[in-house]
Amino acid sequence: MTSVLLTNIGSLVTNDPAHGGPLGEIQDAAIVLDGGTVAWTGRRQDAPAADSALDLGGRAVIPGFVDSHSHLVFAGDRAEEFAARMTGTPYSAGGIRTTVAATRAATDEQLTANVARLVTEMRRQGTTTVEIKSGYGLSVADEARAVRIARQFTEETTYLGAHVVPAEYADDPAGYVQLVTGAMLDAAAKDARWVDVFVERGAFDADQGRAILQAGIARGLQARVHANQLGEGPGAQLAAEVGAAAADHCTHLTDADVDALAASGVVAGLLPAIEFSTRSPYPDARRLLDAGVTIALATDCNPGSGYSSSMPFCIALAVREMHMTPAEALWSATAGGAASLRRTDIGHLTPGARADLAVLDAPSYLHLAYRPGVPLVTQTFIAGRTVV
């Protein structure tokens, strides 16, 4: 294996506390990549020799984004539903069933091609790790194939048979929960790392969610929860109760919910592209941060409530609408996402970490929020190899 020196970096964000500040930022920096991992970081003038060198011309380098919540295995779109929301129709979870019908009708090849297209979009925007959920099949065969397809693109695959109750079980939700915790789980578990449940009105209640999560945990999966998106509810506290890695959405939280997240160490996944696309209130990230809760920013890319694959867009929204500083937003989109996935090898650029990084056509990470909508990522590296 050969080493490469990336040099003449205007600003290098490492997320390494050893370099000071929340981001471990180094000015006039360099980084050495070797064998797919980070070998060294520091000032350019102190850089060791490497087998080759690449001058980045004063551009900024940041850790690759870790998108810890997405729904990429689907067919069709719901553009008309979006248009209706923009004219006043409120968002509800019921639109998921529209995508279920299209997804069930799609071939494996069509679904795989769509995931590949979206993952490529993400990489072009600096995302180096993405979690992908099932949840648009809602049958044994379709949920199993969704997780299997997702596994082609990421290790972070999530079984979300408990997205909503499908139409054929509308009169028998208990029977559907039995399916989700039985035959469907049996079929999907071998390709999944996580189990998730949408605890929300119109989806699953606390008792159903607990049963689903406990069944997944018993099969060796780790837990995640869709929590408190449409209103106050039991999701966040259920996540704390079962030891989930993350409670995602967290739009409507009581003081008790915030306390439970802080005490348990459950990461709060905030998904601002959803609020943007549904015209819903944004979660108050400052309230969570002040309480000591770890935050992850993610896209929740999906065809219904928010069809954006852009982590830079989420950073801009978090700064503008959720009371985060640019540094807090970037940390949450990188190290915070890694914490949500319980990963220590990504989300930072320290010696021994996987060499996942993005090069910005800007002198500083501040431009991610300062210049929203501008395609600033010029190169994306995964395990030391350029993928964009």
mmCIF file of C-alpha atoms in Angstrom:
data_model
loop_
_atom_site.group_PDB
_atom_site.id
_atom_site.type_symbol
_atom_site.label_atom_id
_atom_site.label_comp_id
_atom_site.label_asym_id
_atom_site.label_seq_id
_atom_site.Cartn_x
_atom_site.Cartn_y
_atom_site.Cartn_z
ATOM 1 C CA MET A 1 0.000 0.000 0.000
ATOM 2 C CA THR A 2 1.152 3.529 -0.749
ATOM 3 C CA SER A 3 0.777 6.630 1.376
ATOM 4 C CA VAL A 4 -0.428 9.998 0.110
ATOM 5 C CA LEU A 5 0.116 13.444 1.575
ATOM 6 C CA LEU A 6 -2.752 15.899 1.137
ATOM 7 C CA THR A 7 -1.121 19.257 1.646
ATOM 8 C CA ASN A 8 -1.786 23.000 1.384
ATOM 9 C CA ILE A 9 -5.092 22.568 3.221
ATOM 10 C CA GLY A 10 -6.503 25.942 4.243
ATOM 11 C CA SER A 11 -8.457 24.500 7.173
ATOM 12 C CA LEU A 12 -8.512 20.861 8.316
ATOM 13 C CA VAL A 13 -11.376 19.779 10.587
ATOM 14 C CA THR A 14 -10.334 16.680 12.521
ATOM 15 C CA ASN A 15 -12.933 16.455 15.339
ATOM 16 C CA ASP A 16 -9.882 15.598 17.450
ATOM 17 C CA PRO A 17 -9.978 17.367 20.854
ATOM 18 C CA ALA A 18 -6.197 17.159 20.995
ATOM 19 C CA HIS A 19 -6.094 19.967 18.440
ATOM 20 C CA GLY A 20 -8.361 22.196 20.540
ATOM 21 C CA GLY A 21 -11.867 23.538 20.113
ATOM 22 C CA PRO A 22 -14.988 21.575 19.252
ATOM 23 C CA LEU A 23 -13.721 20.647 15.785
ATOM 24 C CA GLY A 24 -9.993 20.146 16.338
ATOM 25 C CA GLU A 25 -9.397 22.576 13.474
ATOM 26 C CA ILE A 26 -5.876 23.005 12.066
ATOM 27 C CA GLN A 27 -4.976 25.952 9.813
ATOM 28 C CA ASP A 28 -2.473 25.649 6.949
ATOM 29 C CA ALA A 29 -2.634 21.905 7.427
ATOM 30 C CA ALA A 30 -1.764 18.558 5.899
ATOM 31 C CA ILE A 31 -2.931 14.984 6.345
ATOM 32 C CA VAL A 32 -1.277 11.676 5.455
ATOM 33 C CA LEU A 33 -3.437 8.749 4.333
ATOM 34 C CA ASP A 34 -1.978 5.261 4.382
ATOM 35 C CA GLY A 35 -3.690 1.951 3.682
ATOM 36 C CA GLY A 36 -7.177 3.383 3.886
ATOM 37 C CA THR A 37 -6.641 5.035 7.246
ATOM 38 C CA VAL A 38 -5.406 8.358 8.566
ATOM 39 C CA ALA A 39 -1.714 8.144 9.460
ATOM 40 C CA TRP A 40 -0.964 11.726 10.512
ATOM 41 C CA THR A 41 -2.510 15.209 10.795
ATOM 42 C CA GLY A 42 -0.891 18.521 11.587
ATOM 43 C CA ARG A 43 0.583 21.735 10.249
ATOM 44 C CA ARG A 44 1.767 21.596 6.652
ATOM 45 C CA GLN A 45 5.302 22.617 7.599
ATOM 46 C CA ASP A 46 5.581 19.594 9.911
ATOM 47 C CA ALA A 47 4.277 16.955 7.487
ATOM 48 C CA PRO A 48 6.250 13.726 7.114
ATOM 49 C CA ALA A 49 7.206 12.321 3.748
ATOM 50 C CA ALA A 50 4.754 10.135 1.805
ATOM 51 C CA ASP A 51 4.861 8.124 -1.400
ATOM 52 C CA SER A 52 2.900 10.809 -3.259
ATOM 53 C CA ALA A 53 1.471 14.249 -2.601
ATOM 54 C CA LEU A 54 -1.624 16.183 -3.645
ATOM 55 C CA ASP A 55 -1.724 19.976 -3.301
ATOM 56 C CA LEU A 56 -5.275 21.068 -2.402
ATOM 57 C CA GLY A 57 -4.668 24.730 -3.135
ATOM 58 C CA GLY A 58 -5.851 26.141 0.185
ATOM 59 C CA ARG A 59 -9.171 24.273 0.211
ATOM 60 C CA ALA A 60 -10.791 23.071 3.412
ATOM 61 C CA VAL A 61 -10.982 19.380 4.360
ATOM 62 C CA ILE A 62 -13.601 17.918 6.674
ATOM 63 C CA PRO A 63 -14.471 14.388 7.838
ATOM 64 C CA GLY A 64 -16.890 12.668 5.498
ATOM 65 C CA PHE A 65 -20.518 13.150 6.461
ATOM 66 C CA VAL A 66 -22.171 10.298 8.342
ATOM 67 C CA ASP A 67 -25.833 10.190 7.321
ATOM 68 C CA SER A 68 -27.380 8.100 10.076
ATOM 69 C CA HIS A 69 -30.991 8.038 8.827
ATOM 70 C CA SER A 70 -32.248 7.391 5.293
ATOM 71 C CA HIS A 71 -34.905 5.423 3.420
ATOM 72 C CA LEU A 72 -33.426 4.728 -0.010
ATOM 73 C CA VAL A 73 -35.020 1.416 -1.006
ATOM 74 C CA PHE A 74 -38.190 2.546 -2.747
ATOM 75 C CA ALA A 75 -39.822 3.060 -6.113
ATOM 76 C CA GLY A 76 -41.787 5.997 -7.481
ATOM 77 C CA ASP A 77 -42.081 9.437 -5.948
ATOM 78 C CA ARG A 78 -44.650 11.572 -4.138
ATOM 79 C CA ALA A 79 -44.115 14.934 -5.790
ATOM 80 C CA GLU A 80 -47.854 15.604 -5.922
ATOM 81 C CA GLU A 81 -48.086 15.025 -2.174
ATOM 82 C CA PHE A 82 -45.317 17.598 -1.695
ATOM 83 C CA ALA A 83 -47.172 20.089 -3.886
ATOM 84 C CA ALA A 84 -50.322 19.551 -1.821
ATOM 85 C CA ARG A 85 -48.411 20.265 1.400
ATOM 86 C CA MET A 86 -47.146 23.502 -0.053
ATOM 87 C CA THR A 87 -50.762 24.591 -0.524
ATOM 88 C CA GLY A 88 -51.805 23.720 3.010
ATOM 89 C CA THR A 89 -52.438 19.971 3.282
ATOM 90 C CA PRO A 90 -50.794 18.783 6.543
ATOM 91 C CA TYR A 91 -48.311 15.918 6.529
ATOM 92 C CA SER A 92 -49.405 12.559 7.936
ATOM 93 C CA ALA A 93 -47.754 9.135 8.001
ATOM 94 C CA GLY A 94 -50.456 7.703 5.739
ATOM 95 C CA GLY A 95 -48.649 8.600 2.509
ATOM 96 C CA ILE A 96 -46.116 5.847 3.220
ATOM 97 C CA ARG A 97 -48.620 3.324 1.845
ATOM 98 C CA THR A 98 -48.427 4.978 -1.593
ATOM 99 C CA THR A 99 -44.711 4.177 -1.743
ATOM 100 C CA VAL A 100 -45.339 0.658 -0.439
ATOM 101 C CA ALA A 101 -47.496 -0.145 -3.466
ATOM 102 C CA ALA A 102 -44.890 1.169 -5.929
ATOM 103 C CA THR A 103 -42.037 -0.593 -4.141
ATOM 104 C CA ARG A 104 -43.769 -3.947 -4.054
ATOM 105 C CA ALA A 105 -44.378 -3.678 -7.806
ATOM 106 C CA ALA A 106 -40.746 -2.832 -8.622
ATOM 107 C CA THR A 107 -38.114 -5.372 -9.621
ATOM 108 C CA ASP A 108 -34.934 -5.975 -7.658
ATOM 109 C CA GLU A 109 -32.991 -4.345 -10.490
ATOM 110 C CA GLN A 110 -35.134 -1.204 -10.386
ATOM 111 C CA LEU A 111 -34.796 -0.836 -6.628
ATOM 112 C CA THR A 112 -31.041 -1.456 -6.727
ATOM 113 C CA ALA A 113 -30.561 1.116 -9.468
ATOM 114 C CA ASN A 114 -32.479 3.716 -7.475
ATOM 115 C CA VAL A 115 -30.377 3.131 -4.357
ATOM 116 C CA ALA A 116 -27.204 3.379 -6.450
ATOM 117 C CA ARG A 117 -28.378 6.691 -7.917
ATOM 118 C CA LEU A 118 -29.086 8.172 -4.499
ATOM 119 C CA VAL A 119 -25.867 6.904 -2.914
ATOM 120 C CA THR A 120 -23.938 8.496 -5.787
ATOM 121 C CA GLU A 121 -25.762 11.775 -5.123
ATOM 122 C CA MET A 122 -24.758 11.543 -1.476
ATOM 123 C CA ARG A 123 -21.118 10.849 -2.252
ATOM 124 C CA ARG A 124 -20.989 13.866 -4.552
ATOM 125 C CA GLN A 125 -22.057 15.934 -1.559
ATOM 126 C CA GLY A 126 -19.470 14.508 0.835
ATOM 127 C CA THR A 127 -21.363 11.664 2.504
ATOM 128 C CA THR A 128 -19.091 8.694 3.122
ATOM 129 C CA THR A 129 -21.299 6.558 5.399
ATOM 130 C CA VAL A 130 -25.057 6.141 5.068
ATOM 131 C CA GLU A 131 -27.562 4.145 7.074
ATOM 132 C CA ILE A 132 -30.336 2.679 4.891
ATOM 133 C CA LYS A 133 -33.677 1.381 6.175
ATOM 134 C CA SER A 134 -36.235 -0.990 4.785
ATOM 135 C CA GLY A 135 -39.854 -0.096 5.461
ATOM 136 C CA TYR A 136 -41.535 0.255 2.070
ATOM 137 C CA GLY A 137 -42.168 -3.455 1.559
ATOM 138 C CA LEU A 138 -44.142 -4.392 4.688
ATOM 139 C CA SER A 139 -44.354 -8.048 3.664
ATOM 140 C CA VAL A 140 -41.970 -10.846 4.541
ATOM 141 C CA ALA A 141 -40.484 -11.112 1.051
ATOM 142 C CA ASP A 142 -40.348 -7.373 0.353
ATOM 143 C CA GLU A 143 -38.772 -6.398 3.668
ATOM 144 C CA ALA A 144 -36.169 -9.150 3.315
ATOM 145 C CA ARG A 145 -35.222 -8.014 -0.188
ATOM 146 C CA ALA A 146 -35.099 -4.339 0.889
ATOM 147 C CA VAL A 147 -32.532 -5.068 3.587
ATOM 148 C CA ARG A 148 -30.637 -7.353 1.214
ATOM 149 C CA ILE A 149 -30.464 -4.593 -1.424
ATOM 150 C CA ALA A 150 -29.416 -1.991 1.151
ATOM 151 C CA ARG A 151 -26.602 -4.308 2.263
ATOM 152 C CA GLN A 152 -24.990 -3.964 -1.160
ATOM 153 C CA PHE A 153 -24.293 -0.316 -0.378
ATOM 154 C CA THR A 154 -23.665 -0.102 3.373
ATOM 155 C CA GLU A 155 -23.013 -2.072 6.536
ATOM 156 C CA GLU A 156 -25.503 0.174 8.318
ATOM 157 C CA THR A 157 -28.740 -1.565 7.336
ATOM 158 C CA THR A 158 -31.935 -1.213 9.344
ATOM 159 C CA TYR A 159 -34.973 -3.470 9.477
ATOM 160 C CA LEU A 160 -38.041 -1.193 9.595
ATOM 161 C CA GLY A 161 -40.898 -3.593 9.057
ATOM 162 C CA ALA A 162 -42.662 -1.461 11.680
ATOM 163 C CA HIS A 163 -42.947 1.638 9.499
ATOM 164 C CA VAL A 164 -46.757 1.619 9.316
ATOM 165 C CA VAL A 165 -49.408 -1.087 9.317
ATOM 166 C CA PRO A 166 -50.043 -2.063 5.666
ATOM 167 C CA ALA A 167 -53.534 -1.932 4.193
ATOM 168 C CA GLU A 168 -54.077 -5.681 4.337
ATOM 169 C CA TYR A 169 -53.625 -5.604 8.133
ATOM 170 C CA ALA A 170 -55.649 -2.431 8.757
ATOM 171 C CA ASP A 171 -58.183 -4.387 10.803
ATOM 172 C CA ASP A 172 -55.571 -6.555 12.531
ATOM 173 C CA PRO A 173 -52.647 -4.441 13.780
ATOM 174 C CA ALA A 174 -51.853 -7.025 16.448
ATOM 175 C CA GLY A 175 -51.486 -9.632 13.721
ATOM 176 C CA TYR A 176 -49.079 -7.357 11.869
ATOM 177 C CA VAL A 177 -46.960 -6.848 14.981
ATOM 178 C CA GLN A 178 -46.831 -10.633 15.311
ATOM 179 C CA LEU A 179 -45.600 -10.845 11.711
ATOM 180 C CA VAL A 180 -42.989 -8.113 12.241
ATOM 181 C CA THR A 181 -41.639 -9.854 15.340
ATOM 182 C CA GLY A 182 -41.839 -13.333 13.801
ATOM 183 C CA ALA A 183 -41.527 -14.444 10.195
ATOM 184 C CA MET A 184 -40.574 -11.009 8.833
ATOM 185 C CA LEU A 185 -37.822 -10.561 11.414
ATOM 186 C CA ASP A 186 -36.571 -14.075 10.676
ATOM 187 C CA ALA A 187 -36.290 -13.231 6.979
ATOM 188 C CA ALA A 188 -34.644 -9.812 7.393
ATOM 189 C CA ALA A 189 -32.356 -10.190 10.411
ATOM 190 C CA LYS A 190 -29.424 -11.823 8.627
ATOM 191 C CA ASP A 191 -28.851 -8.717 6.472
ATOM 192 C CA ALA A 192 -29.656 -6.098 9.130
ATOM 193 C CA ARG A 193 -27.625 -4.478 11.868
ATOM 194 C CA TRP A 194 -30.464 -2.407 13.358
ATOM 195 C CA VAL A 195 -34.156 -2.696 14.198
ATOM 196 C CA ASP A 196 -36.346 0.411 14.076
ATOM 197 C CA VAL A 197 -39.991 1.305 14.740
ATOM 198 C CA PHE A 198 -42.115 4.362 13.976
ATOM 199 C CA VAL A 199 -43.686 5.191 17.343
ATOM 200 C CA GLU A 200 -46.288 7.757 16.387
ATOM 201 C CA ARG A 201 -49.998 8.288 16.037
ATOM 202 C CA GLY A 202 -51.046 6.535 12.855
ATOM 203 C CA ALA A 203 -48.180 4.051 13.225
ATOM 204 C CA PHE A 204 -47.289 2.103 16.417
ATOM 205 C CA ASP A 205 -47.883 2.756 20.101
ATOM 206 C CA ALA A 206 -45.430 2.279 22.950
ATOM 207 C CA ASP A 207 -46.413 -1.304 23.766
ATOM 208 C CA GLN A 208 -46.201 -2.362 20.125
ATOM 209 C CA GLY A 209 -42.904 -0.537 19.695
ATOM 210 C CA ARG A 210 -41.426 -2.130 22.796
ATOM 211 C CA ALA A 211 -42.374 -5.618 21.611
ATOM 212 C CA ILE A 212 -40.866 -5.000 18.175
ATOM 213 C CA LEU A 213 -37.612 -3.562 19.531
ATOM 214 C CA GLN A 214 -37.217 -6.301 22.122
ATOM 215 C CA ALA A 215 -37.753 -8.970 19.468
ATOM 216 C CA GLY A 216 -35.060 -7.402 17.303
ATOM 217 C CA ILE A 217 -32.653 -7.069 20.216
ATOM 218 C CA ALA A 218 -33.206 -10.722 21.074
ATOM 219 C CA ARG A 219 -32.089 -11.562 17.518
ATOM 220 C CA GLY A 220 -28.865 -9.596 17.953
ATOM 221 C CA LEU A 221 -29.970 -6.340 16.310
ATOM 222 C CA GLN A 222 -29.413 -2.939 17.888
ATOM 223 C CA ALA A 223 -32.299 -0.525 18.380
ATOM 224 C CA ARG A 224 -33.264 2.796 16.822
ATOM 225 C CA VAL A 225 -36.577 4.648 17.141
ATOM 226 C CA HIS A 226 -38.561 7.100 15.021
ATOM 227 C CA ALA A 227 -39.690 9.310 17.897
ATOM 228 C CA ASN A 228 -41.831 12.375 18.570
ATOM 229 C CA GLN A 229 -42.104 13.609 14.990
ATOM 230 C CA LEU A 230 -45.765 14.606 14.703
ATOM 231 C CA GLY A 231 -46.449 15.412 18.333
ATOM 232 C CA GLU A 232 -45.547 14.561 21.903
ATOM 233 C CA GLY A 233 -45.514 10.837 22.529
ATOM 234 C CA PRO A 234 -43.688 7.904 24.097
ATOM 235 C CA GLY A 235 -40.993 7.391 21.452
ATOM 236 C CA ALA A 236 -38.067 9.223 23.042
ATOM 237 C CA GLN A 237 -38.590 7.664 26.454
ATOM 238 C CA LEU A 238 -39.060 4.220 24.895
ATOM 239 C CA ALA A 239 -35.683 4.670 23.173
ATOM 240 C CA ALA A 240 -34.116 5.448 26.544
ATOM 241 C CA GLU A 241 -35.869 2.493 28.181
ATOM 242 C CA VAL A 242 -34.586 -0.113 25.712
ATOM 243 C CA GLY A 243 -31.092 1.355 25.353
ATOM 244 C CA ALA A 244 -31.526 2.428 21.739
ATOM 245 C CA ALA A 245 -28.614 4.072 19.975
ATOM 246 C CA ALA A 246 -30.792 6.876 18.619
ATOM 247 C CA ALA A 247 -34.174 8.527 18.819
ATOM 248 C CA ASP A 248 -34.704 10.264 15.482
ATOM 249 C CA HIS A 249 -36.883 13.295 14.664
ATOM 250 C CA CYS A 250 -37.359 14.570 18.266
ATOM 251 C CA THR A 251 -39.435 17.491 17.018
ATOM 252 C CA HIS A 252 -41.893 17.563 19.931
ATOM 253 C CA LEU A 253 -40.207 16.841 23.268
ATOM 254 C CA THR A 254 -41.296 17.387 26.853
ATOM 255 C CA ASP A 255 -38.794 18.246 29.572
ATOM 256 C CA ALA A 256 -39.052 14.625 30.725
ATOM 257 C CA ASP A 257 -38.158 13.430 27.212
ATOM 258 C CA VAL A 258 -35.073 15.660 27.119
ATOM 259 C CA ASP A 259 -34.030 14.463 30.578
ATOM 260 C CA ALA A 260 -34.443 10.823 29.521
ATOM 261 C CA LEU A 261 -32.294 11.296 26.421
ATOM 262 C CA ALA A 262 -29.591 13.082 28.405
ATOM 263 C CA ALA A 263 -29.534 10.501 31.207
ATOM 264 C CA SER A 264 -29.517 7.472 28.901
ATOM 265 C CA GLY A 265 -26.990 8.696 26.339
ATOM 266 C CA VAL A 266 -29.415 8.089 23.464
ATOM 267 C CA VAL A 267 -28.397 10.234 20.487
ATOM 268 C CA ALA A 268 -31.067 12.633 19.234
ATOM 269 C CA GLY A 269 -31.181 12.434 15.446
ATOM 270 C CA LEU A 270 -32.439 15.715 14.011
ATOM 271 C CA LEU A 271 -33.670 15.720 10.414
ATOM 272 C CA PRO A 272 -34.258 19.339 9.363
ATOM 273 C CA ALA A 273 -34.939 18.586 5.697
ATOM 274 C CA ILE A 274 -38.172 16.965 6.886
ATOM 275 C CA GLU A 275 -39.379 20.096 8.635
ATOM 276 C CA PHE A 276 -38.419 22.102 5.548
ATOM 277 C CA SER A 277 -40.399 19.795 3.266
ATOM 278 C CA THR A 278 -43.445 19.413 5.521
ATOM 279 C CA ARG A 279 -43.628 22.994 6.808
ATOM 280 C CA SER A 280 -43.472 21.652 10.341
ATOM 281 C CA PRO A 281 -41.842 23.253 13.395
ATOM 282 C CA TYR A 282 -38.102 22.657 13.627
ATOM 283 C CA PRO A 283 -36.742 20.869 16.707
ATOM 284 C CA ASP A 284 -34.885 23.084 19.167
ATOM 285 C CA ALA A 285 -31.348 21.788 19.002
ATOM 286 C CA ARG A 286 -30.143 24.406 21.486
ATOM 287 C CA ARG A 287 -32.445 23.001 24.151
ATOM 288 C CA LEU A 288 -31.000 19.522 23.619
ATOM 289 C CA LEU A 289 -27.387 20.688 23.531
ATOM 290 C CA ASP A 290 -27.811 22.719 26.708
ATOM 291 C CA ALA A 291 -29.157 19.584 28.414
ATOM 292 C CA GLY A 292 -26.100 17.568 27.366
ATOM 293 C CA VAL A 293 -27.777 15.478 24.671
ATOM 294 C CA THR A 294 -25.608 14.316 21.750
ATOM 295 C CA ILE A 295 -27.086 15.345 18.391
ATOM 296 C CA ALA A 296 -26.715 13.725 14.992
ATOM 297 C CA LEU A 297 -27.831 15.492 11.826
ATOM 298 C CA ALA A 298 -29.138 13.303 9.007
ATOM 299 C CA THR A 299 -31.110 13.720 5.793
ATOM 300 C CA ASP A 300 -33.914 11.156 6.279
ATOM 301 C CA CYS A 301 -33.863 11.017 2.480
ATOM 302 C CA ASN A 302 -37.174 9.460 1.424
ATOM 303 C CA PRO A 303 -39.737 10.015 -1.328
ATOM 304 C CA GLY A 304 -42.468 11.403 0.902
ATOM 305 C CA SER A 305 -41.669 13.695 3.800
ATOM 306 C CA GLY A 306 -38.257 14.899 2.587
ATOM 307 C CA TYR A 307 -36.573 13.927 -0.667
ATOM 308 C CA SER A 308 -33.144 15.481 -0.108
ATOM 309 C CA SER A 309 -29.842 13.604 -0.105
ATOM 310 C CA SER A 310 -27.813 16.670 0.912
ATOM 311 C CA MET A 311 -26.054 16.818 4.260
ATOM 312 C CA PRO A 312 -24.728 20.331 3.486
ATOM 313 C CA PHE A 313 -28.361 21.449 3.095
ATOM 314 C CA CYS A 314 -29.147 19.952 6.509
ATOM 315 C CA ILE A 315 -26.205 21.812 8.045
ATOM 316 C CA ALA A 316 -27.450 25.115 6.622
ATOM 317 C CA LEU A 317 -30.958 24.468 7.962
ATOM 318 C CA ALA A 318 -29.627 23.477 11.391
ATOM 319 C CA VAL A 319 -27.701 26.726 11.667
ATOM 320 C CA ARG A 320 -30.502 28.921 10.323
ATOM 321 C CA GLU A 321 -33.527 27.260 11.908
ATOM 322 C CA MET A 322 -32.408 25.098 14.848
ATOM 323 C CA HIS A 323 -30.131 27.468 16.792
ATOM 324 C CA MET A 324 -26.910 25.560 16.160
ATOM 325 C CA THR A 325 -23.553 27.154 15.496
ATOM 326 C CA PRO A 326 -21.784 26.170 12.251
ATOM 327 C CA ALA A 327 -19.263 24.180 14.306
ATOM 328 C CA GLU A 328 -21.986 22.309 16.222
ATOM 329 C CA ALA A 329 -23.831 21.505 13.012
ATOM 330 C CA LEU A 330 -20.726 20.136 11.278
ATOM 331 C CA TRP A 331 -19.770 18.055 14.337
ATOM 332 C CA SER A 332 -23.302 16.633 14.478
ATOM 333 C CA ALA A 333 -23.201 15.747 10.761
ATOM 334 C CA THR A 334 -19.922 13.857 11.196
ATOM 335 C CA ALA A 335 -18.974 12.758 14.722
ATOM 336 C CA GLY A 336 -22.597 12.933 15.870
ATOM 337 C CA GLY A 337 -23.683 10.646 13.053
ATOM 338 C CA ALA A 338 -20.925 8.221 13.992
ATOM 339 C CA ALA A 339 -22.148 8.229 17.604
ATOM 340 C CA SER A 340 -25.677 7.511 16.386
ATOM 341 C CA LEU A 341 -24.330 4.438 14.583
ATOM 342 C CA ARG A 342 -22.082 3.502 17.504
ATOM 343 C CA ARG A 343 -19.010 3.760 15.291
ATOM 344 C CA THR A 344 -15.589 4.919 16.480
ATOM 345 C CA ASP A 345 -13.713 4.495 13.185
ATOM 346 C CA ILE A 346 -15.519 7.254 11.260
ATOM 347 C CA GLY A 347 -16.680 10.831 11.802
ATOM 348 C CA HIS A 348 -13.220 12.115 12.672
ATOM 349 C CA LEU A 349 -9.775 12.438 11.099
ATOM 350 C CA THR A 350 -7.366 11.163 13.718
ATOM 351 C CA PRO A 351 -4.560 8.610 13.315
ATOM 352 C CA GLY A 352 -6.086 5.166 12.898
ATOM 353 C CA ALA A 353 -9.480 6.415 11.728
ATOM 354 C CA ARG A 354 -10.836 5.353 8.354
ATOM 355 C CA ALA A 355 -9.706 7.905 5.770
ATOM 356 C CA ASP A 356 -13.176 9.231 4.911
ATOM 357 C CA LEU A 357 -13.092 12.906 4.043
ATOM 358 C CA ALA A 358 -14.476 15.640 1.817
ATOM 359 C CA VAL A 359 -12.594 18.471 0.132
ATOM 360 C CA LEU A 360 -14.473 21.774 -0.096
ATOM 361 C CA ASP A 361 -13.994 24.408 -2.768
ATOM 362 C CA ALA A 362 -13.813 26.961 0.051
ATOM 363 C CA PRO A 363 -11.204 28.017 2.607
ATOM 364 C CA SER A 364 -13.323 27.029 5.628
ATOM 365 C CA TYR A 365 -16.137 24.700 6.713
ATOM 366 C CA LEU A 366 -18.114 27.859 7.548
ATOM 367 C CA HIS A 367 -19.030 28.087 3.880
ATOM 368 C CA LEU A 368 -21.301 25.045 4.245
ATOM 369 C CA ALA A 369 -23.838 27.234 6.053
ATOM 370 C CA TYR A 370 -22.641 30.551 4.611
ATOM 371 C CA ARG A 371 -23.253 29.443 0.995
ATOM 372 C CA PRO A 372 -26.341 27.193 1.137
ATOM 373 C CA GLY A 373 -27.223 25.358 -2.050
ATOM 374 C CA VAL A 374 -23.756 25.738 -3.571
ATOM 375 C CA PRO A 375 -22.038 22.437 -4.558
ATOM 376 C CA LEU A 376 -18.884 23.005 -2.514
ATOM 377 C CA VAL A 377 -17.639 19.397 -2.320
ATOM 378 C CA THR A 378 -15.009 18.860 -5.014
ATOM 379 C CA GLN A 379 -13.630 15.475 -3.889
ATOM 380 C CA THR A 380 -14.852 12.704 -1.608
ATOM 381 C CA PHE A 381 -12.513 10.031 -0.238
ATOM 382 C CA ILE A 382 -13.688 6.742 1.285
ATOM 383 C CA ALA A 383 -11.024 4.611 2.967
ATOM 384 C CA GLY A 384 -8.378 6.777 1.300
ATOM 385 C CA ARG A 385 -9.688 6.307 -2.243
ATOM 386 C CA THR A 386 -11.312 9.026 -4.308
ATOM 387 C CA VAL A 387 -14.934 8.125 -5.105
ATOM 388 C CA VAL A 388 -15.908 11.539 -6.529
#
